[in-house]
JSON list of C-alpha atoms in Angstrom, two decimals:
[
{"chain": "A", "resi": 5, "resn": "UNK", "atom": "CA", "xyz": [29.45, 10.37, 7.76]},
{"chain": "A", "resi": 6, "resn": "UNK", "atom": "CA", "xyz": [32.69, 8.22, 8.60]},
{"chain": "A", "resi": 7, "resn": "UNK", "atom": "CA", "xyz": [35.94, 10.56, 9.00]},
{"chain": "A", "resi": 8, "resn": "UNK", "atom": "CA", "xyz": [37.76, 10.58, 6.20]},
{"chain": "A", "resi": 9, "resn": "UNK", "atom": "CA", "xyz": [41.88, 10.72, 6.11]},
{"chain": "A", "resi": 10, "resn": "UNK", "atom": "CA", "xyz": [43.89, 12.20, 3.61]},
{"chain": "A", "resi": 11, "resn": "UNK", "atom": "CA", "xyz": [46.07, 9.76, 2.76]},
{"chain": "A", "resi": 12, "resn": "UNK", "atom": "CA", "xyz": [47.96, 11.70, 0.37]},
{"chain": "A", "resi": 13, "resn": "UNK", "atom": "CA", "xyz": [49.83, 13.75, 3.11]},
{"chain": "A", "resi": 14, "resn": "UNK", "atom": "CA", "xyz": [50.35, 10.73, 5.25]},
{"chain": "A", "resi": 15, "resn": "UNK", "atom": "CA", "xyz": [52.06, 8.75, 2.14]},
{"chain": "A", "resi": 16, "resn": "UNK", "atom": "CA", "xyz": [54.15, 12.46, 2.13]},
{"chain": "A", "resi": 17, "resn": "UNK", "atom": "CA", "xyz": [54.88, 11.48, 5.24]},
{"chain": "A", "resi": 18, "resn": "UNK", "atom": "CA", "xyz": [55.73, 8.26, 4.67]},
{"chain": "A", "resi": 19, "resn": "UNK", "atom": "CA", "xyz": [57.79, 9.42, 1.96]},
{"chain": "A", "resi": 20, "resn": "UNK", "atom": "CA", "xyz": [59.75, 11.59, 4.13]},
{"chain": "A", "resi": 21, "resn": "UNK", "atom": "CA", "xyz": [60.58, 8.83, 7.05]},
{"chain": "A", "resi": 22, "resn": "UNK", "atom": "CA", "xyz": [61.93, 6.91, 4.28]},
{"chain": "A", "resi": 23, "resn": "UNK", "atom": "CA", "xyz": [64.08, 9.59, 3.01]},
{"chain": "A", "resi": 24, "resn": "UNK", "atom": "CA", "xyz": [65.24, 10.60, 6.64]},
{"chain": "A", "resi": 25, "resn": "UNK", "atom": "CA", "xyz": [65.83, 6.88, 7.21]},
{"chain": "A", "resi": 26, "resn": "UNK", "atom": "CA", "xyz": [68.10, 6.76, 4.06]},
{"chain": "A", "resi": 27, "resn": "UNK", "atom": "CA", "xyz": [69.77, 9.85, 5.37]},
{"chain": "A", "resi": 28, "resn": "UNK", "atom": "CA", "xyz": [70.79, 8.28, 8.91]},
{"chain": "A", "resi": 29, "resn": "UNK", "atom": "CA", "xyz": [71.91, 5.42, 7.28]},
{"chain": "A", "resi": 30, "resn": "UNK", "atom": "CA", "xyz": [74.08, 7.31, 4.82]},
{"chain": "A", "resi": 31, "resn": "UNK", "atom": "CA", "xyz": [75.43, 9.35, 7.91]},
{"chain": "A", "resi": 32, "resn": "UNK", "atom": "CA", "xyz": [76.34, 6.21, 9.86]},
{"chain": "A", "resi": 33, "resn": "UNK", "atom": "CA", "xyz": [78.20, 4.93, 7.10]},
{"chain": "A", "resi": 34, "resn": "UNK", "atom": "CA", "xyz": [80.26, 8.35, 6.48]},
{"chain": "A", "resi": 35, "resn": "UNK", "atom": "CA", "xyz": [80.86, 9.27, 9.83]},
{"chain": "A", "resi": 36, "resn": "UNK", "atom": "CA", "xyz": [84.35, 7.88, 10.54]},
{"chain": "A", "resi": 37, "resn": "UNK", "atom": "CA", "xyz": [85.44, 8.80, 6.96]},
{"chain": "A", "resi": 38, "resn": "UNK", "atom": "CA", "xyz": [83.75, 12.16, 6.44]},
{"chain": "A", "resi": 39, "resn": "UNK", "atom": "CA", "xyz": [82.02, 13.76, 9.70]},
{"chain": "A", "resi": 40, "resn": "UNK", "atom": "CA", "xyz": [81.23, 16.81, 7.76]},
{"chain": "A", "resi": 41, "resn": "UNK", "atom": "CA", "xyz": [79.26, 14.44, 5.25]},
{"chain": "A", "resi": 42, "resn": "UNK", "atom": "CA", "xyz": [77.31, 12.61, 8.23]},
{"chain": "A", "resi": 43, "resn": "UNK", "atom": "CA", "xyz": [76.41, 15.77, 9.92]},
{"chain": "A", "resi": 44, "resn": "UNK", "atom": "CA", "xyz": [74.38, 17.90, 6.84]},
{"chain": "A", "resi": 45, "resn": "UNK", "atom": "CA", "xyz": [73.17, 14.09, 6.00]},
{"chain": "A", "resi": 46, "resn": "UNK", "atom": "CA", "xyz": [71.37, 14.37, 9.96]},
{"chain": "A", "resi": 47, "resn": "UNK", "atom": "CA", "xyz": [70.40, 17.74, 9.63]},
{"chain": "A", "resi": 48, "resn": "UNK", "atom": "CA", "xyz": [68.78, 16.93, 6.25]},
{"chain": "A", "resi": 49, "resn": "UNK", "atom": "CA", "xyz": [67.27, 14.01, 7.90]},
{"chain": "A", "resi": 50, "resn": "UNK", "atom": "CA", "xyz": [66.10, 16.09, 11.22]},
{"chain": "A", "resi": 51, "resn": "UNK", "atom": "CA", "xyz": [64.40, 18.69, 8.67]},
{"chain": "A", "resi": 52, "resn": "UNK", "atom": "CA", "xyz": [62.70, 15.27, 6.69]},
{"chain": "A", "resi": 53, "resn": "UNK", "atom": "CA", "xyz": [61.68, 14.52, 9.56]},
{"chain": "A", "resi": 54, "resn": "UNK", "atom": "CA", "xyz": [59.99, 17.57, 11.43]},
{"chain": "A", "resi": 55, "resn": "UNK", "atom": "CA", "xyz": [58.22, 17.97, 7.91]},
{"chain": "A", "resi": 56, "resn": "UNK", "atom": "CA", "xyz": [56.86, 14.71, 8.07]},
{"chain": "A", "resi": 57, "resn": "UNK", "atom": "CA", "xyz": [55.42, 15.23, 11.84]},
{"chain": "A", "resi": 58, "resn": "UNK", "atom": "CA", "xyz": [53.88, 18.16, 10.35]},
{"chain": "A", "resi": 59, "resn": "UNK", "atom": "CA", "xyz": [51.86, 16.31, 7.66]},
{"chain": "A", "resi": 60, "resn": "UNK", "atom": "CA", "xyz": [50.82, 14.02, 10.54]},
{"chain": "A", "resi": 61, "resn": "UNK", "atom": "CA", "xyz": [49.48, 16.55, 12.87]},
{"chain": "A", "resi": 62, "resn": "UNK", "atom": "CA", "xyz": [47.44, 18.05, 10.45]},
{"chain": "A", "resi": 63, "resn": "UNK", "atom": "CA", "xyz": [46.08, 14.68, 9.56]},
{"chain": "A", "resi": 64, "resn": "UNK", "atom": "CA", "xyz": [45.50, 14.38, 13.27]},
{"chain": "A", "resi": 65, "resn": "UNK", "atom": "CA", "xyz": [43.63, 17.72, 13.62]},
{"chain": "A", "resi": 66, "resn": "UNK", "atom": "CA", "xyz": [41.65, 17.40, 10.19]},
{"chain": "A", "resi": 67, "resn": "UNK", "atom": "CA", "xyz": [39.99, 14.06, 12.04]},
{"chain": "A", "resi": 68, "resn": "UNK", "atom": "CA", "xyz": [39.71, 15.55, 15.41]},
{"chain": "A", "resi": 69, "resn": "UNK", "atom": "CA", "xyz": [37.91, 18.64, 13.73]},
{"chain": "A", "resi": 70, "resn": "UNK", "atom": "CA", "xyz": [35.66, 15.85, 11.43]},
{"chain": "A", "resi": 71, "resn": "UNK", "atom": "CA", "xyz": [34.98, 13.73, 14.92]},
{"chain": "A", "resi": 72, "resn": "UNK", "atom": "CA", "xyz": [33.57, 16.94, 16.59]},
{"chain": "A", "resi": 73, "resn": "UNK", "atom": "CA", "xyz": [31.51, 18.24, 14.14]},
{"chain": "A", "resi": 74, "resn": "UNK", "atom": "CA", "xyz": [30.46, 14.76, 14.13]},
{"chain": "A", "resi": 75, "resn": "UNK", "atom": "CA", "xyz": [29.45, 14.78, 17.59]},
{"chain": "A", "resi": 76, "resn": "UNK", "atom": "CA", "xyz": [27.79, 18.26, 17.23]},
{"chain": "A", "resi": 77, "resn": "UNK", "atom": "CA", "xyz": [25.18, 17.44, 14.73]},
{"chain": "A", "resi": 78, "resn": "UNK", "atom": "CA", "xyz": [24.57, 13.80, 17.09]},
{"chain": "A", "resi": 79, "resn": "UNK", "atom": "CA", "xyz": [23.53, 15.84, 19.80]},
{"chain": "A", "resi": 80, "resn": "UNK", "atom": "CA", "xyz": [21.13, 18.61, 17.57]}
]
């Protein structure tokens, strides 16, 4: 059986790159005119971003976990 991906959370993730991508962006722009602006726009973007790392790693582990068992029922 191939290993399958769940390609909803990784388009979550993708979703959330984007959004921490707009938020950098936006924070470049307002930095010289409003720093307190730039800085919740980065920490909005830092928290886009560790969620999408999460959604990643347990795409990761779900294959990892699918490649074993895999591997365990080759070798019965």
């Amino acid at each position: 059986m191939p290993t399958q991906i769940n390609t909803d959370s990784l388009k979550k993730a993708e979703v959330s790159t984007a959004l921490a991508k707009s938020m950098i962006t936006q924070a470049i722009e307002q930095s010289a005119a409003n720093p307190q602006l730039a800085e919740e726009a980065l920490k909005q973007a830092s928290q886009e971003i560790a969620q999408a790392q999460t959604m990643v790693s347990q795409v990761q582990s779900t294959i990892q976990t699918q490649q074993a068992q895999e591997q365990q029922q080759k070798s019965k």
